[in-house]
Amino acid sequence: MKSLFLPTLPALLFGALLAGCGSNTPPGNIIRIGSASPLTGPQAHLGQDNANGAQLAVDEINAAGGVRLAGKTWRLQLLVEDDQADPRVATTVAQQLADDDVAGVIGHLNSGASIPAAKVYDDAGIPQISPSSTAIAYTHLGFKTAYRVMTNDSQQGAALAQYATRYLHATRIAVVDDRTAYGQGLADEFARAAVTDGAQIVDREYTTDHSTDFLAILTSIKAHQPQVVFFGGMDPQAGPLARQMRQLGLTARLLGGDGMETSQFVHLAGAAANGDVASNPGLPLDQMPGGAQFRKHFTARFGPIQNYAPYAYDAVYVMVDAMKRANSPDPARYLPMLASTDYRGVTGNIRFDEHGDLQTGAVTLYQVNQGKWQPVTTITGPAPLPASH
Amino acid sequence: MDILLQQLINGLVLGSVYALIALGYTMVYGILELINFAHGEITMIGAMLALAVITHLAGSGLPVPIVLLAGLLTAMAGCSVLGYAIERVAYRPLRHAPRLAPLITAIGVSIVLQNLAMLIWGREYISFPPLLPQGWFDVHGARVTDVQLIILVTAGILMLVLDNLVRRTSLGRAMRATAQSPQLAGLMGIDANHIISLTFILGSALAAIGGFLVSAYYGLAHYYMGFLLGLKAFSAAVLGGIGNLRGAMLGGLLLGVIESLGAGYIGSLTHGVFGSNYQDVFAFLVLIAVLIIRPAGLLGQNTADRA
Amino acid sequence: MSHSRRSAWSTYAALAIGLLALPFLLQAGIGRSWVRIIDMALLYSMLALGLNIVVGYAGLLDLGYIAFYAVGAYVYALLDSPQFGLHWPLWAVLPIGAACAGLSGVLLGAPTLRLRGDYLAIVTLGFGEIIRIFLNNLNEPVNITNGPQGICLIDSVHLGTFSFSHNHTTMLPGLTGPVQYYYLFLALTLLVMFIALRLQDSRVGRAWAAIREDELAAAASGIHLRNFKLLAFAMGATFGGLAGGLFAGFQGFVSPESFNLMESVMILCMIVLGGMGNVYGVVLGAITLTVLPEALRMLGDWQLNHLGHVIVDPNDLRMLIFGLALVAMMLIRPAGLIRSRRHQREYAGDRP
């Protein structure tokens, strides 16, 4: 009979253990903002970067005397949560933040986490601004609470296609993706835009996010004689892919998204990296309106910027800006104000369209030159209409 | 350029690596009738060890062949010790336990090795220093690189040596006797435990060479690389007939070619309904098909007990 | 006699009250997120109980079990989301999902049943991966599963107009979405436990045990190996499909990455840790292994808050702990934390 109690035992045990550090009601004049991103696991460095960006903004605002709303001075408090880049953990974390009565959430890092979490935030009426999720679906779920301060896949794909067709004058393009939500999403948007721009997709091949051998698909691609090979995926695959292209004597230019625009890619591809082009949303940091200033403050405190920290930083300011215009930290009151945001941040001018996407998103293209990524050009354009998703 | 020939070359090089790793599965299975799930991870550890040494020595001014050899020997030594230890600690105590027990232990060992490697060498992919020859030559419009040739030759020599070792030497005879019946071999004065240890050591050393060649070929190593590699090598062993050395070699080469041709031609064969996104399915399909149609594999003898 | 019966009843009553009050206590004490975690633990309990039928009862090592969970989840997702514009009622969707999973269990089982244990493990692993690869790629040429993007906006679990995701705090204070799911999942877990317990002592259960312990002897004593093995596969898969459907409705989003091999291994860990074949042990294993990562996550948060950065990444440790647990359990306590009496005899004996 005793064993019947055992199933509930661990739960009760942990309950007792954690009762001490549970939710305590926020004391007066504090606005809680959540930050959700992976702080452990393979993407911990990116997740931590986002949390740091948000923390910098929060600390700056507090140091400047906090926020004056409804005749009171409020201080910001950032609750940092780890979603492990896992959809299931993301919903638990979202629930946790909702339980803690946050006024808004900066997150999540990955689209795969932002999407399921968006439902929890919508149920709770909490505005969510993702600094880095690019999947189109995220803002097209029909939730009024979901925003992002980053270009989406459609915008990045269009910019890449524009580069391939107008700058490289490519008419024959092969497309490879790694069958992840990120890689496939970007590759599909790129292919769609490239066809609209008059290019022909001569071959469509696939790999996985664990593959190292691309010779079979590259041999097929070589037979179609493309001028550009587009790869939707991350640097661990892009690196050996570039090497194996050279090994097979494939002279086409390798083009990729932000998953490839990393130092790790250059490291893995070695000499084969030279001349390859990849995009990253937004302006290069040093060309951003407050970029130099931001870099100085951020690196002094947290060390080198990984990638999306400026976006997380801006997201906090955008949220506070909406609160100021609503004169209230209450999500129900300031959410309508978020839609009419017109904020000049570090990353550029932030205005949202009816879905919560950026109205104009800049995408910068970088090329590897002597082992270093160098900015080539920035393509700014209105958000193209997304495909019927 | 000849596409078909190029795909065949791609497949043969990939397949010869599968074959080297498949040998380890097949040797252990032949003697213990145990699928050593951790064998793929031993391959990975081999690649990691070799890379660690090579990266360390790359800037030291030593001649390149010495650096590479040092890496390879370290990996072989390390993996031999590891293979021996795994057998002693995780498998030997369970030799008479119900069948599920050593199988679950093997899965556990493989998870432990994978995560230990991650803790030691990190989550990032590690790149192979640019020490290898970059040349290539043309064969009827297809390209064969120097590295590919080195892999083919190395794998071929190793397989010949192993085949002769098992068929001609007294050690080989003892191994075959133990595989037939450990009890009877014991009566003939063969220490079965000793032979089993030696088998693990030999298989692990081969895995280390396999791991070294893979990381040299693709220019990188990663803590997760052993899983899929091991699975495919296992499929190769089953395809050739598990327990049969020549079968493992044949199975490896065949699987490499099937994968390469499959990924290259599935799109045009199915008019685009299936594409190279189903590349990883082939190994599993081959495995399942063999087990259902001819469980003894291509070269295996049809013992009812084997499957 | 009557005394012991009375004490048994009072134990039951205390247990029932404890289980009924648990979500409210958790919610009031440490927040709704913990109710969600317990909800997940209950889902995993159902999954583990299903795998336990295949592995623990019949002794067939299935390493692709997560595929049945995936089938159940995708059936629910496809029939209750904007993907095809379908919004079928729960009483239709859940049984269809469970039936589809059960059917795929039979389809996977039929050709593989004459394989011996270790081969079966590899083949089921392959099948599991194949299902995941298909789910990940069936967005072209016809979009069925929406590929790697997964399916979002899945309807919540609902009965008529009653949605389990919506708060009904006006009906009863504290009756929030996670709490309602808790009761639903608890009821179904208890049902699955009940079925599993009844099966164990039935003619079928004894036949499975016979097959597990000695296939040849079982066949010789007139047990139809094929039918009983298929039945084990089908039953296990059905429970997996049921849990999958509930997961899809609970989560509102499914994507292929949730159904990878490591999930299969984790469920195997649950039943090995708890004790193969023992229903209570399996539930204990499932709850422990669902709650443990959460506790580890707290460890990470704690390091972050008190030490400024993560020194020991708990995410890295999680799988290492699981792997070590698998090895240690087999070497030290092969019958599990809570042993089933029959397994204990089996593992203790020094059979040749």
CSV table of N, CA, C and O in Angstrom, one decimal, chain A residues 101-137:
chain,number,residue,atom,x,y,z
A,101,ASP,N,3.2,37.8,-12.9
A,101,ASP,CA,2.5,39.1,-13.3
A,101,ASP,C,3.5,40.0,-14.0
A,101,ASP,O,3.6,41.2,-13.6
A,102,VAL,N,4.2,39.6,-14.9
A,102,VAL,CA,5.1,40.5,-15.7
A,102,VAL,C,4.2,41.4,-16.5
A,102,VAL,O,3.1,41.0,-17.0
A,103,ALA,N,4.7,42.6,-16.8
A,103,ALA,CA,4.0,43.5,-17.7
A,103,ALA,C,4.2,43.2,-19.1
A,103,ALA,O,3.5,43.7,-20.0
A,104,GLY,N,5.3,42.5,-19.4
A,104,GLY,CA,5.6,42.2,-20.8
A,104,GLY,C,6.8,41.2,-20.8
A,104,GLY,O,7.5,41.0,-19.8
A,105,VAL,N,7.0,40.6,-22.0
A,105,VAL,CA,8.1,39.6,-22.1
A,105,VAL,C,9.0,40.0,-23.3
A,105,VAL,O,8.5,40.3,-24.4
A,106,ILE,N,10.3,39.9,-23.1
A,106,ILE,CA,11.3,40.1,-24.2
A,106,ILE,C,11.7,38.6,-24.6
A,106,ILE,O,12.4,38.0,-23.8
A,107,GLY,N,11.2,38.1,-25.7
A,107,GLY,CA,11.6,36.7,-26.0
A,107,GLY,C,10.6,36.1,-26.9
A,107,GLY,O,9.6,36.7,-27.3
A,108,HIS,N,10.8,34.9,-27.4
A,108,HIS,CA,12.0,34.1,-27.0
A,108,HIS,C,13.0,34.2,-28.1
A,108,HIS,O,12.8,34.9,-29.1
A,109,LEU,N,14.1,33.5,-28.0
A,109,LEU,CA,15.1,33.5,-29.0
A,109,LEU,C,14.7,32.8,-30.2
A,109,LEU,O,14.7,33.4,-31.3
A,110,ASN,N,14.2,31.6,-30.1
A,110,ASN,CA,13.9,30.7,-31.3
A,110,ASN,C,12.4,30.8,-31.6
A,110,ASN,O,11.6,30.9,-30.7
A,111,SER,N,12.1,30.8,-32.9
A,111,SER,CA,10.7,30.8,-33.3
A,111,SER,C,10.0,29.6,-32.7
A,111,SER,O,8.9,29.7,-32.3
A,112,GLY,N,10.7,28.4,-32.7
A,112,GLY,CA,10.1,27.2,-32.1
A,112,GLY,C,9.6,27.3,-30.7
A,112,GLY,O,8.8,26.6,-30.2
A,113,ALA,N,10.3,28.3,-30.0
A,113,ALA,CA,9.9,28.5,-28.6
A,113,ALA,C,8.9,29.7,-28.5
A,113,ALA,O,7.9,29.7,-27.8
A,114,SER,N,9.1,30.7,-29.4
A,114,SER,CA,8.2,31.9,-29.3
A,114,SER,C,6.8,31.5,-29.7
A,114,SER,O,5.8,32.0,-29.1
A,115,ILE,N,6.6,30.6,-30.7
A,115,ILE,CA,5.3,30.3,-31.2
A,115,ILE,C,4.4,29.6,-30.1
A,115,ILE,O,3.3,30.1,-29.8
A,116,PRO,N,4.8,28.5,-29.5
A,116,PRO,CA,3.9,27.9,-28.5
A,116,PRO,C,3.8,28.8,-27.3
A,116,PRO,O,2.7,28.9,-26.7
A,117,ALA,N,4.8,29.6,-26.9
A,117,ALA,CA,4.7,30.5,-25.8
A,117,ALA,C,3.7,31.6,-26.1
A,117,ALA,O,3.1,32.1,-25.1
A,118,ALA,N,3.6,32.1,-27.3
A,118,ALA,CA,2.8,33.2,-27.7
A,118,ALA,C,1.3,32.9,-27.2
A,118,ALA,O,0.6,33.9,-26.8
A,119,LYS,N,0.9,31.7,-27.3
A,119,LYS,CA,-0.4,31.3,-26.9
A,119,LYS,C,-0.7,31.6,-25.4
A,119,LYS,O,-1.7,32.1,-25.0
A,120,VAL,N,0.4,31.2,-24.6
A,120,VAL,CA,0.2,31.4,-23.2
A,120,VAL,C,0.2,32.9,-22.9
A,120,VAL,O,-0.7,33.4,-22.1
A,121,TYR,N,1.0,33.7,-23.5
A,121,TYR,CA,1.0,35.2,-23.3
A,121,TYR,C,-0.3,35.8,-23.8
A,121,TYR,O,-0.8,36.7,-23.1
A,122,ASP,N,-0.8,35.3,-24.9
A,122,ASP,CA,-2.0,35.8,-25.4
A,122,ASP,C,-3.2,35.6,-24.4
A,122,ASP,O,-4.0,36.4,-24.1
A,123,ASP,N,-3.2,34.3,-23.9
A,123,ASP,CA,-4.2,34.0,-22.9
A,123,ASP,C,-4.1,34.9,-21.7
A,123,ASP,O,-5.1,35.3,-21.1
A,124,ALA,N,-2.9,35.3,-21.3
A,124,ALA,CA,-2.7,36.1,-20.1
A,124,ALA,C,-2.7,37.6,-20.4
A,124,ALA,O,-2.6,38.4,-19.5
A,125,GLY,N,-2.8,37.9,-21.7
A,125,GLY,CA,-2.9,39.3,-22.2
A,125,GLY,C,-1.6,40.1,-22.0
A,125,GLY,O,-1.5,41.3,-21.8
A,126,ILE,N,-0.5,39.3,-22.0
A,126,ILE,CA,0.9,40.0,-21.8
A,126,ILE,C,1.5,40.2,-23.2
A,126,ILE,O,1.7,39.3,-24.0
A,127,PRO,N,2.0,41.4,-23.5
A,127,PRO,CA,2.7,41.7,-24.7
A,127,PRO,C,4.0,41.0,-24.7
A,127,PRO,O,4.7,40.9,-23.7
A,128,GLN,N,4.3,40.5,-25.9
A,128,GLN,CA,5.6,39.7,-26.1
A,128,GLN,C,6.3,40.3,-27.3
A,128,GLN,O,5.8,40.5,-28.4
A,129,ILE,N,7.6,40.7,-27.1
A,129,ILE,CA,8.4,41.2,-28.2
A,129,ILE,C,9.6,40.3,-28.4
A,129,ILE,O,10.4,40.2,-27.5
A,130,SER,N,9.7,39.6,-29.5
A,130,SER,CA,10.8,38.8,-29.7
A,130,SER,C,11.9,39.6,-30.4
A,130,SER,O,11.7,40.2,-31.4
A,131,PRO,N,13.2,39.5,-29.8
A,131,PRO,CA,14.3,40.2,-30.5
A,131,PRO,C,14.9,39.4,-31.6
A,131,PRO,O,15.7,39.9,-32.3
A,132,SER,N,14.5,38.1,-31.8
A,132,SER,CA,15.3,37.3,-32.7
A,132,SER,C,14.5,36.2,-33.4
A,132,SER,O,15.1,35.5,-34.2
A,133,SER,N,13.2,36.0,-33.2
A,133,SER,CA,12.5,35.0,-33.9
A,133,SER,C,12.1,35.4,-35.2
A,133,SER,O,11.4,36.5,-35.4
A,134,THR,N,12.4,34.7,-36.3
A,134,THR,CA,12.2,35.2,-37.6
A,134,THR,C,11.1,34.4,-38.4
A,134,THR,O,10.7,34.8,-39.5
A,135,ALA,N,10.6,33.3,-37.9
A,135,ALA,CA,9.6,32.6,-38.6
A,135,ALA,C,8.3,33.4,-38.8
A,135,ALA,O,7.9,34.1,-37.9
A,136,ILE,N,7.8,33.4,-40.0
A,136,ILE,CA,6.6,34.2,-40.3
A,136,ILE,C,5.5,33.9,-39.4
A,136,ILE,O,4.8,34.8,-39.0
A,137,ALA,N,5.3,32.6,-39.2
A,137,ALA,CA,4.1,32.1,-38.4
A,137,ALA,C,4.0,32.9,-37.1
A,137,ALA,O,2.8,33.1,-36.7
